[in-house]
CSV table of C-alpha atoms and ligand atoms in Angstrom, one decimal:
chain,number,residue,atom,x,y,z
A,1,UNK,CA,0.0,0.0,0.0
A,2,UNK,CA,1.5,3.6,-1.0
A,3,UNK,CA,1.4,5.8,2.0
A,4,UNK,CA,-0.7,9.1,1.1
A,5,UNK,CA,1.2,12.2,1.8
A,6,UNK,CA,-1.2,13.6,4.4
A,7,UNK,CA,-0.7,9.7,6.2
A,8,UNK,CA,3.1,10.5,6.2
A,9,UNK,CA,2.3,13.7,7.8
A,10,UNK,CA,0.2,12.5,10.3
A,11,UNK,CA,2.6,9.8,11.3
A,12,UNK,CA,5.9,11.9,11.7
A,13,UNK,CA,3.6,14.3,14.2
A,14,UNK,CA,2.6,10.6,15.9
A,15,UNK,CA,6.1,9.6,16.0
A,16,UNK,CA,7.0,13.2,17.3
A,17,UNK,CA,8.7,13.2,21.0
A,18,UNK,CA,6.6,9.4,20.6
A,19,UNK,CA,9.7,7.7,22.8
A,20,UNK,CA,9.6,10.9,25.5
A,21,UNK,CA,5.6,10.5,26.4
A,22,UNK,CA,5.9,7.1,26.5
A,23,UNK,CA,8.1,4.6,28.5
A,24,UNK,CA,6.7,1.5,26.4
A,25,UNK,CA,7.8,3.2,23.1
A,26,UNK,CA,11.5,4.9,24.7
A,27,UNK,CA,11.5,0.6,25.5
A,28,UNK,CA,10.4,-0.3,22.3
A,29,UNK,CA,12.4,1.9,19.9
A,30,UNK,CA,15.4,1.9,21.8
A,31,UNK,CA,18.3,2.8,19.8
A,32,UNK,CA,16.4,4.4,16.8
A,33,UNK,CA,15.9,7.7,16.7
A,34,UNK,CA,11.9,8.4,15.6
A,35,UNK,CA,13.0,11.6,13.9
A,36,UNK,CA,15.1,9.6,11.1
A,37,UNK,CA,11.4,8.4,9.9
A,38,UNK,CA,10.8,10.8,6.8
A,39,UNK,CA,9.7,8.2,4.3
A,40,UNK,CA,7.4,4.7,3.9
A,41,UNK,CA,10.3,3.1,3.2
A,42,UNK,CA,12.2,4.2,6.7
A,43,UNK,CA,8.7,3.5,8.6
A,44,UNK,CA,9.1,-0.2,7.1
A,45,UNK,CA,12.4,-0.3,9.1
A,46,UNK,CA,10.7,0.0,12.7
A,47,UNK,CA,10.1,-3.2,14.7
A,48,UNK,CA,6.6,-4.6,15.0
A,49,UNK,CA,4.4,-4.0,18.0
A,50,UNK,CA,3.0,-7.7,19.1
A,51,UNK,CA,0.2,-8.2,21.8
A,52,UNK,CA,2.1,-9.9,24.1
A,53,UNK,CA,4.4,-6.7,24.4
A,54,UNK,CA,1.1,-4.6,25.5
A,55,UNK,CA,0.5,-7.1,27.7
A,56,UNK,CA,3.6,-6.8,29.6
A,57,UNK,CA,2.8,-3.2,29.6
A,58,UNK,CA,-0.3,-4.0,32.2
A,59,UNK,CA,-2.4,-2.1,33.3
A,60,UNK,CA,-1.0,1.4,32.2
A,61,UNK,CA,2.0,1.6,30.6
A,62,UNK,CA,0.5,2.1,27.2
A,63,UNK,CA,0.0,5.1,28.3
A,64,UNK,CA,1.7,8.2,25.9
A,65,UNK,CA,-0.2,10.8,28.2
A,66,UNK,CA,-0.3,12.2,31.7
A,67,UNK,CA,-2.8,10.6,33.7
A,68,UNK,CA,-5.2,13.8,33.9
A,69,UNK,CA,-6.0,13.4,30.3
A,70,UNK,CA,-6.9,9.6,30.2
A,71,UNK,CA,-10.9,9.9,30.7
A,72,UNK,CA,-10.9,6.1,29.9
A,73,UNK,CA,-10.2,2.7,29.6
A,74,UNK,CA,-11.0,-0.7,27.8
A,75,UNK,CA,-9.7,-3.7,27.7
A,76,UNK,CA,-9.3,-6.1,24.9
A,77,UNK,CA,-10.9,-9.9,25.5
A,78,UNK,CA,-8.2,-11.9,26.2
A,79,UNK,CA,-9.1,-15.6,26.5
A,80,UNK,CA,-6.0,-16.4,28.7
A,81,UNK,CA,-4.1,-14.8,30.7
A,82,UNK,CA,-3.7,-11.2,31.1
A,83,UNK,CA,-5.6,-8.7,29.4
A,84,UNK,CA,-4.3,-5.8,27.7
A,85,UNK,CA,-5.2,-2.7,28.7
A,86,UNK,CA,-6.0,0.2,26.2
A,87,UNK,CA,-6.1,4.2,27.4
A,88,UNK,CA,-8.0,7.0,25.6
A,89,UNK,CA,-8.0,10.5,25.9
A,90,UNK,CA,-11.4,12.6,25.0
A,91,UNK,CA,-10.0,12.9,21.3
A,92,UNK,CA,-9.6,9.2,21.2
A,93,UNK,CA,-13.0,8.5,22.4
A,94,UNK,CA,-14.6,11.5,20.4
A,95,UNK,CA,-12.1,10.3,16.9
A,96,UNK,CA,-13.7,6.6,17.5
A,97,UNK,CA,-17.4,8.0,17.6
A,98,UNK,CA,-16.7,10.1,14.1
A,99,UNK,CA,-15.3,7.3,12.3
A,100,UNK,CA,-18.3,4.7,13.7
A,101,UNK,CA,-20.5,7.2,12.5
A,102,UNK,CA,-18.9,7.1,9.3
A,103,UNK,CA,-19.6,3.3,9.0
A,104,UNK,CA,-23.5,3.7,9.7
A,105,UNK,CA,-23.3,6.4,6.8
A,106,UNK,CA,-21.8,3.9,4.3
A,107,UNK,CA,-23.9,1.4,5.5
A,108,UNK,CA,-27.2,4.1,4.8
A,109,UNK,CA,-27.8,4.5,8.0
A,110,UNK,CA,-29.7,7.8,8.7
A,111,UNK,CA,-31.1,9.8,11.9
A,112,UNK,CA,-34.5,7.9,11.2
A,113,UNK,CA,-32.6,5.2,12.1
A,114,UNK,CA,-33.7,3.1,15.2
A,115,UNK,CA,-30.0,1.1,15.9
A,116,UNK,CA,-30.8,-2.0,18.4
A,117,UNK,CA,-27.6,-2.9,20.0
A,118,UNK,CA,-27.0,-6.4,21.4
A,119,UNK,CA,-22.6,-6.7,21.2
A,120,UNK,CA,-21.6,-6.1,24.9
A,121,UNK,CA,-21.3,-2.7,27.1
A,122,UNK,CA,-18.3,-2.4,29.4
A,123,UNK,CA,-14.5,-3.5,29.2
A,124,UNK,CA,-15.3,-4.6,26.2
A,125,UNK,CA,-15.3,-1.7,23.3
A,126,UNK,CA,-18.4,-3.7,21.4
A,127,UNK,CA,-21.4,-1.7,23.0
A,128,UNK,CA,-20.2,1.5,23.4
A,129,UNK,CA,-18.5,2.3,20.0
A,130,UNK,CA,-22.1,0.9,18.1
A,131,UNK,CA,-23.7,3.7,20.6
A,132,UNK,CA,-21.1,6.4,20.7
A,133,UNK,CA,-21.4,6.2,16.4
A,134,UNK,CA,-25.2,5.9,16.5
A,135,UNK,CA,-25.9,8.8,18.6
A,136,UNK,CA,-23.4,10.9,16.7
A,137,UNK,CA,-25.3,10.3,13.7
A,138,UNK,CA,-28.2,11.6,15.5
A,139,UNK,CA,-30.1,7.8,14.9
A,140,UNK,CA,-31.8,6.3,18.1
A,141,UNK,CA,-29.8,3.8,19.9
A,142,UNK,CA,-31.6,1.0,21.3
A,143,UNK,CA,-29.2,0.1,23.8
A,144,UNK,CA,-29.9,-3.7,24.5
A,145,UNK,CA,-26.7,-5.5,25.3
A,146,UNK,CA,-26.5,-9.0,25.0
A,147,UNK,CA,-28.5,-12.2,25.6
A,148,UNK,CA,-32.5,-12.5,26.9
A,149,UNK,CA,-33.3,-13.4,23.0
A,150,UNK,CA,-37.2,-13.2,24.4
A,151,UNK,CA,-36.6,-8.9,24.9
A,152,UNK,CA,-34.7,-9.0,21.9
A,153,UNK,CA,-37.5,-9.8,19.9
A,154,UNK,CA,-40.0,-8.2,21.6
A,155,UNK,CA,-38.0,-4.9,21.4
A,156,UNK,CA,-37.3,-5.7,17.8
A,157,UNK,CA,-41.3,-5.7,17.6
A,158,UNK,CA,-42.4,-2.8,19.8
A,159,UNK,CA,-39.6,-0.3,19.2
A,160,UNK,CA,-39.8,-1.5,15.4
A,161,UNK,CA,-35.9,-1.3,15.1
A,162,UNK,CA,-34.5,-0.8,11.7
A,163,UNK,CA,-30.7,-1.6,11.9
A,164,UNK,CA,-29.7,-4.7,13.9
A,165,UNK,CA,-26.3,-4.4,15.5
A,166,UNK,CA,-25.1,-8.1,17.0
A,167,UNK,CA,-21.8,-10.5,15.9
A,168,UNK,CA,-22.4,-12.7,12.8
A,169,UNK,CA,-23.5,-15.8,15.5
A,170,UNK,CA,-25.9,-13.6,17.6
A,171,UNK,CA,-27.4,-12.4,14.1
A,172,UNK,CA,-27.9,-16.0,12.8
A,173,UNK,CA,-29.2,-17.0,16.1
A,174,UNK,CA,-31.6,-14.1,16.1
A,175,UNK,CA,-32.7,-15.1,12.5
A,176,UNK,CA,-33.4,-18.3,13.0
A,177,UNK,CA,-35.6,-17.6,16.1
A,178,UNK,CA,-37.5,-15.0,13.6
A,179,UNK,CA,-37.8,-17.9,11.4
A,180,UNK,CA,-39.1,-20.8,14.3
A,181,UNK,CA,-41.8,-18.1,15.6
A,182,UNK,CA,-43.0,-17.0,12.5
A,183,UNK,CA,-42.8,-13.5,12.9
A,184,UNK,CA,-41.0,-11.8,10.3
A,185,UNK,CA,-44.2,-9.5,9.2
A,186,UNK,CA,-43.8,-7.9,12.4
A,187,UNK,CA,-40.2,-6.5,12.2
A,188,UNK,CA,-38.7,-3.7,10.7
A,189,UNK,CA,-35.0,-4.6,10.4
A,190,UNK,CA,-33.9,-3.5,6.6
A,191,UNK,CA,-29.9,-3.3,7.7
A,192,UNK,CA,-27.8,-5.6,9.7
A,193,UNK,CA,-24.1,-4.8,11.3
A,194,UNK,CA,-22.2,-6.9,12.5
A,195,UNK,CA,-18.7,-7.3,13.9
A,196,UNK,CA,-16.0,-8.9,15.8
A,197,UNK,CA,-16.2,-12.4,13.7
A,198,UNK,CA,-16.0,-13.1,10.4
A,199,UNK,CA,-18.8,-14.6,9.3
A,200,UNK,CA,-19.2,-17.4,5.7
A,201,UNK,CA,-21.1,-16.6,2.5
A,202,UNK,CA,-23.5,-19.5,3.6
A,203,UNK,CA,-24.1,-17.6,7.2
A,204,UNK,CA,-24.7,-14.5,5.1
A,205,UNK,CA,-27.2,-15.8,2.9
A,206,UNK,CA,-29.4,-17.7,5.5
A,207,UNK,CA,-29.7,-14.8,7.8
A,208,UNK,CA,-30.5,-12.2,5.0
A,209,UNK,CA,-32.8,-14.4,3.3
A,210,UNK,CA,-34.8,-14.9,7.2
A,211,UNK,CA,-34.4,-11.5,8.0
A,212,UNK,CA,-34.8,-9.6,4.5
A,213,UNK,CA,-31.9,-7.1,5.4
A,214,UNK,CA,-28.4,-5.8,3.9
A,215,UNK,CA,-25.9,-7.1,5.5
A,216,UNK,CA,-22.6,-4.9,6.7
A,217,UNK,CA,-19.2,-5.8,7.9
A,218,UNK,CA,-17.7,-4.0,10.5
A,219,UNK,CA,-13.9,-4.2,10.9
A,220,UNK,CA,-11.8,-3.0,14.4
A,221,UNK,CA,-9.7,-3.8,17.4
A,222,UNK,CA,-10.0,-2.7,20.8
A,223,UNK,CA,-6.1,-2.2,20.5
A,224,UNK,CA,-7.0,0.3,17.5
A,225,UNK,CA,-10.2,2.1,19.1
A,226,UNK,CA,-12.4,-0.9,18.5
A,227,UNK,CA,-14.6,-2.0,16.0
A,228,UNK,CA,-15.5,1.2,13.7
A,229,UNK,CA,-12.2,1.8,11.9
A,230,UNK,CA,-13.8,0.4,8.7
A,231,UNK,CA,-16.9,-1.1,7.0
A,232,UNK,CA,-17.7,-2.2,3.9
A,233,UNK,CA,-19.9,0.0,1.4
A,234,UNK,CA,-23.4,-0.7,-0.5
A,235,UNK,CA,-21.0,-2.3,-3.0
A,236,UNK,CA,-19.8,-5.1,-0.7
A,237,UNK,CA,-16.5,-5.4,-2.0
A,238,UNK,CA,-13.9,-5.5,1.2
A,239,UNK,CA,-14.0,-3.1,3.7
A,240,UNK,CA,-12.9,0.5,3.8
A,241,UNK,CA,-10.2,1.3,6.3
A,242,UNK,CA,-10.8,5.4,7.2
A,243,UNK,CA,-7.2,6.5,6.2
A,244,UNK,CA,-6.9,9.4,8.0
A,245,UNK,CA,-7.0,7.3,11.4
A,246,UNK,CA,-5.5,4.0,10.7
A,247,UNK,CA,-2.0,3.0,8.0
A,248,UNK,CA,-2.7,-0.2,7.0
A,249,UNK,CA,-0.3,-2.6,5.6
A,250,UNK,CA,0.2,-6.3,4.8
A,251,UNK,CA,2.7,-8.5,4.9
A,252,UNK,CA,3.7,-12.3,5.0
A,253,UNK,CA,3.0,-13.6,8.7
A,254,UNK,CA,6.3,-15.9,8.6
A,255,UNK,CA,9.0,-13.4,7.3
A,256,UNK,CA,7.0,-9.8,8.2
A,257,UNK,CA,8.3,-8.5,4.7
A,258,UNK,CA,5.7,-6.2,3.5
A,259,UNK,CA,3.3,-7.7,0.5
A,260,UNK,CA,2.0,-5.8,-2.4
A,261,UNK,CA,-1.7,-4.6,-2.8
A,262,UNK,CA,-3.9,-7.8,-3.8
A,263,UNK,CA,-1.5,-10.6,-2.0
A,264,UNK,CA,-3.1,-12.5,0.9
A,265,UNK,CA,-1.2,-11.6,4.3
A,266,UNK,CA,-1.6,-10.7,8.0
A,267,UNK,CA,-2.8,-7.1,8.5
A,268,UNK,CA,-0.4,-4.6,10.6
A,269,UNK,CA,-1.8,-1.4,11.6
A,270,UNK,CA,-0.3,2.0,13.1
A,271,UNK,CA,-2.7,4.7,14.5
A,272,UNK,CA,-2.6,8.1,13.2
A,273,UNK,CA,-3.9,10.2,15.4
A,274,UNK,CA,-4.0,8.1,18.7
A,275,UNK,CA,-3.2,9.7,21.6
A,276,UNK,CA,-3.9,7.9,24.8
A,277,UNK,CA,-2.0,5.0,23.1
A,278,UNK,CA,-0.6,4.8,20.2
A,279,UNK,CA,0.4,2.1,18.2
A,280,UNK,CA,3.0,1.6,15.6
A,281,UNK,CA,2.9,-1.5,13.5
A,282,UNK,CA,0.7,-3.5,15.2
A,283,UNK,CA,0.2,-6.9,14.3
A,284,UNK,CA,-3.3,-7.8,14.0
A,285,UNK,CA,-2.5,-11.6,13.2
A,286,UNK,CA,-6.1,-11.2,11.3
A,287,UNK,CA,-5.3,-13.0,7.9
A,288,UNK,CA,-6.7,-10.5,4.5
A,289,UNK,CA,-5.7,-8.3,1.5
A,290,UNK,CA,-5.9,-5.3,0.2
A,291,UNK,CA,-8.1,-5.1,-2.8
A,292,UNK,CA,-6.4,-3.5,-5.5
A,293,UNK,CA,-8.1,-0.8,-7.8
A,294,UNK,CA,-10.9,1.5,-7.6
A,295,UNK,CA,-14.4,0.6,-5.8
A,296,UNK,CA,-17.3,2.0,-7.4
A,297,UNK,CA,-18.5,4.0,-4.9
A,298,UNK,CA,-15.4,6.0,-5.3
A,299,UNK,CA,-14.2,6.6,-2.0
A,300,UNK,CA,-10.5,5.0,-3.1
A,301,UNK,CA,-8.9,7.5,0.2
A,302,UNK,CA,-9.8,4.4,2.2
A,303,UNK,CA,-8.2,1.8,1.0
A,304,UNK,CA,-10.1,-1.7,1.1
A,305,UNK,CA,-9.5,-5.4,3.2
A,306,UNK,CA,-11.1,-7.9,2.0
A,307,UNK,CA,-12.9,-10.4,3.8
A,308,UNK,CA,-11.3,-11.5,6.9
A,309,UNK,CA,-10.1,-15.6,6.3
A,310,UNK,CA,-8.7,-16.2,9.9
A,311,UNK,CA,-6.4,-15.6,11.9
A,312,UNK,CA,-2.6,-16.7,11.7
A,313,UNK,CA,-2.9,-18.7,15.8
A,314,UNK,CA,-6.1,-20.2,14.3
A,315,UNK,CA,-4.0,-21.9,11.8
A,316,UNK,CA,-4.3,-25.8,12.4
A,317,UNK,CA,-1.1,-28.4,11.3
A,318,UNK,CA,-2.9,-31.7,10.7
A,319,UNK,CA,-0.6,-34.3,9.2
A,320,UNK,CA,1.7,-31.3,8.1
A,321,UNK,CA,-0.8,-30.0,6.3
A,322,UNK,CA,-1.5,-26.2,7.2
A,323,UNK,CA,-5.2,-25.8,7.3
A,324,UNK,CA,-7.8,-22.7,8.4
A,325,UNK,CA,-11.2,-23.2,9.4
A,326,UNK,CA,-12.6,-21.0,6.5
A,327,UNK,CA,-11.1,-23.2,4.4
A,328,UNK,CA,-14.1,-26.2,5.7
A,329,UNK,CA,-16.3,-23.6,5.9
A,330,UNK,CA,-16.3,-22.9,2.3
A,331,UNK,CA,-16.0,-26.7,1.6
A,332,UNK,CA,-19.1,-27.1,3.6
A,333,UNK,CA,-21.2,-24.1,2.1
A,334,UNK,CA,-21.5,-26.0,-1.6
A,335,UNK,CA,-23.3,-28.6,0.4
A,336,UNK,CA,-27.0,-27.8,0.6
A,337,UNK,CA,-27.9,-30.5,2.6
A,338,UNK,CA,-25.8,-29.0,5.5
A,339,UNK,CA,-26.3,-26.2,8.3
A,340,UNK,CA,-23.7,-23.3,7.9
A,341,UNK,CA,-22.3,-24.5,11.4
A,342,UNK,CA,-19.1,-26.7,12.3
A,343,UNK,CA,-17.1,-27.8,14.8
A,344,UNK,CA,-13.6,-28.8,14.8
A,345,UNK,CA,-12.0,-31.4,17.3
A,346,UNK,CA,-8.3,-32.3,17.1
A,347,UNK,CA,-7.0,-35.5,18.8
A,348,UNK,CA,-3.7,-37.7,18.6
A,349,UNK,CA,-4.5,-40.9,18.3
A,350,UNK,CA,-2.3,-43.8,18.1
A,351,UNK,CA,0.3,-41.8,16.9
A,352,UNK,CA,-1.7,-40.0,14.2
A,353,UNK,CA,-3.8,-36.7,13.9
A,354,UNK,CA,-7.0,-37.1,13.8
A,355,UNK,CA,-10.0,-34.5,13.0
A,356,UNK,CA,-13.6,-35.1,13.6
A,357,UNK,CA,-15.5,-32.4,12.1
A,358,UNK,CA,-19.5,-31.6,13.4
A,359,UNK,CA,-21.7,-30.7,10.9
A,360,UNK,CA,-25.3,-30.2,10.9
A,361,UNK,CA,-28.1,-31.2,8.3
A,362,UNK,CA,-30.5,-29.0,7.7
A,363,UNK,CA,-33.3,-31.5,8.1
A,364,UNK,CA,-34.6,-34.9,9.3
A,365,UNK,CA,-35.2,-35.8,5.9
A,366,UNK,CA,-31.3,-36.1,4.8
A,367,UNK,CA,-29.3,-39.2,4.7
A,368,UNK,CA,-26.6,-38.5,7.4
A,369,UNK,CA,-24.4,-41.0,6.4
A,370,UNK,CA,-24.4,-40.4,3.2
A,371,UNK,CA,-24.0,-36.8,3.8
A,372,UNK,CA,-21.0,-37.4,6.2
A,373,UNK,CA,-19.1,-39.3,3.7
A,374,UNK,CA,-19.7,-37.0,0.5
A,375,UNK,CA,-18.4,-34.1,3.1
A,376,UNK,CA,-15.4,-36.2,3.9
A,377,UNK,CA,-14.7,-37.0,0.1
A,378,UNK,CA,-14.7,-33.1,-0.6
A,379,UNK,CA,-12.2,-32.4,2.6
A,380,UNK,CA,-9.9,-34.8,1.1
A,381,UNK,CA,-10.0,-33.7,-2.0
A,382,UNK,CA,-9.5,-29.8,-1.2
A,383,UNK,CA,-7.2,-30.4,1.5
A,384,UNK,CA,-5.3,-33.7,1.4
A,385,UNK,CA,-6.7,-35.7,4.1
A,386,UNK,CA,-9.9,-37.3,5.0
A,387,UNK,CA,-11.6,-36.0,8.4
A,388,UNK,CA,-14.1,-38.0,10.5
A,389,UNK,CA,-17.8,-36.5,9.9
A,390,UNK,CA,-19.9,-36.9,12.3
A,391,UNK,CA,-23.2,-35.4,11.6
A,392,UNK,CA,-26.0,-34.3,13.9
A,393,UNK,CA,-29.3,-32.7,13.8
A,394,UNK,CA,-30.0,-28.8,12.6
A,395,UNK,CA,-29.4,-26.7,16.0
A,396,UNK,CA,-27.6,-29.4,18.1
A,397,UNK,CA,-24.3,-27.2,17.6
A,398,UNK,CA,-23.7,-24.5,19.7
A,399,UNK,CA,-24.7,-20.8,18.6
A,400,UNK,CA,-23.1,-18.4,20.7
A,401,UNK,CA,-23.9,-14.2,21.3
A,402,UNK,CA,-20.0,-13.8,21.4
A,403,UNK,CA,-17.4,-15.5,18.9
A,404,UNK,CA,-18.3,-19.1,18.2
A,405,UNK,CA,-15.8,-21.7,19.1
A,406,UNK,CA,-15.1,-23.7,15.8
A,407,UNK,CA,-11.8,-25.2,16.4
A,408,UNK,CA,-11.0,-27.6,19.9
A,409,UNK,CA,-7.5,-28.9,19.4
A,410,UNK,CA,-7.0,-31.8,22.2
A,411,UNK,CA,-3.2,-33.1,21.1
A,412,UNK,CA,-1.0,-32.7,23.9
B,1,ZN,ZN1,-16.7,1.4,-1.7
């Protein structure tokens, strides 16, 4: 990706006295003096920033300001160990709200709008950055939070929401529970947004077709403000990054070397105008690419992503074969016999890998067996090796309102 002059710009002023406000960075960048940065090619020279080195920096010494001007924290879900804590100053918190509003604008959202929001309030930076955007767009924030699928849909009902904010496994839940109690007629919803997981073509489909809505992606971190920093437009094609807060760049997850536009890679980004704390080449480990060329809605200052594939620690060996779960996931959507929804279980048996991979049929009426072993047949044939498929009735797996589990690896 070419770095835009104003980019440039804004990065030398981020970099500015950088190692001076900040212990982590004067730490970090040791050695290298920040003011030596004057071109892309000297910013590719600086050392990546890696979550494990903000954790160390628990609880506060992210921090790149005095402590008077921190008027927040979040913290970023992590599943073991300890969590990394993010501060913001009142720019960061009002910069996050204009670039979530900017999402519900590409995603025609308007102040008629009534937003119901179901992703978590809290540590987390789900809830408050779909509220903080909605109610700077002037629409009406329906602030739900998760679970009590009963409220949900009554609120759905009574309020008469139009947008319906949730992750890609809440939404598909939500649908199908439209679906069971028959009563679409009754809702309003004509956008869904959701974010935090990436979520199949197949997923897509089923809950646009139950709920009759346009679907939008929402991309962020809660190490880079949280989700908001990007959304894809009416055109669906990859999401737009907002280029005046966030340098993105790609590159190849094994040797960090950066990867031209349109070449699949882990995503690294550096804030622009972060204050509370910064961060320089982070690396995301969430596996895309930037889509090369021009989108027809013509906003080509934000550069594109496409469709998050994984991430590079979800990445499974299986007889030294590397393997994603979106790659089953797309084996499994040509199958219309079977549920968009799988599970993943790694064991070491006998001295051998071994997967057993859950998949659901959509109805009583389909020969499981038969279904299991045409499944099987395509896995070997994509992949290279033939899983065990077990599979089970439509809604025996488990649908989650956070991130679905897919993948339980058992080896030692
Ligand atoms: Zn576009």
């Amino acid at each position: 990706m070419q770095m835009q002059p104003a980019q440039l710009e804004a990065l030398k002023k981020q970099l500015k006295g950088l190692k001076e406000r900040s212990p982590f960075y004067a730490k970090k960048f040791e050695g290298i003096d920040l003011d030596d940065i004057q071109s892309q090619a000297d910013f590719e020279k600086l050392p990546f920033s890696e979550k494990a080195d903000l954790r160390d920096a628990y609880p506060l010494g992210l921090a790149a300001v005095p402590e008077e001007k921190i008027v927040r924290i979040h913290s970023s879900s992590g599943t073991t160990g300890t969590p990394v804590i993010i501060p913001y100053t009142k720019k960061d918190v009002e910069d996050w709200a204009i670039q979530f509003a900017r999402c519900y604008e590409y995603a025609g959202v308007t102040p008629q709008d009534r937003v119901q929001i179901t992703p978590g309030y809290g540590l987390w930076t789900a809830g408050i950055g779909f509220q903080a955007g909605c109610e700077r767009l002037g629409a009406m924030a329906v602030p739900m939070g998760p679970g009590n699928t009963d409220k949900q849909l009554q609120f759905m009902i009574d309020m008469q929401t139009t947008v319906f904010t949730a992750t890609a496994s809440y939404a598909l839940l939500i649908a199908e529970e439209v679906e069971r109690r028959g009563i679409k007629d009754q809702i309003k919803l004509r956008k869904l947004i959701t974010g935090s997981e990436r979520a199949g073509e197949k997923i897509r489909k089923r809950i646009c077709d139950a709920l009759d809505v346009e679907y939008y992606d929402i991309y962020g971190l809660t190490e880079v403000y949280g989700p908001g920093i990007g959304i894809n437009c009416e055109h669906g094609n990859g999401m737009h990054v907002w280029s005046d807060y966030v340098y993105v760049e790609i590159i190849d997850p094994e040797t960090g070397e950066v990867l031209p536009d349109g070449e699949p890679g882990e995503i690294v980004l550096t804030t622009l105008q972060k204050e509370g704390a910064p961060l320089i080449r982070f690396r995301t480990h969430d596996l895309s690419r930037i889509i090369p060329g021009s989108c027809p809605c013509g906003h080509d200052e934000h550069p594109r992503i496409d469709v998050i594939v994984g991430r590079s620690d979800d990445m499974m060996k299986i007889h030294g074969v590397n393997v994603f779960p979106s790659q089953i996931e797309e084996i499994i959507s040509h199958f219309e016999d079977a549920s968009s929804e799988f599970q993943i279980r790694l064991s070491h048996l006998d001295g051998r890998d071994t997967m057993r991979l859950y998949i659901e049929a959509v109805s009583g009426t389909v020969d499981f067996q038969d279904l299991g072993r045409r499944v099987g047949i395509a896995v070997k044939s994509k992949i290279g090796f033939t899983p065990l498929v077990k599979v089970v009735e439509l809604g025996v797996l488990p649908r989650s309102e956070k991130k679905t589990k897919r993948v339980f690896d058992e080896r030692e």
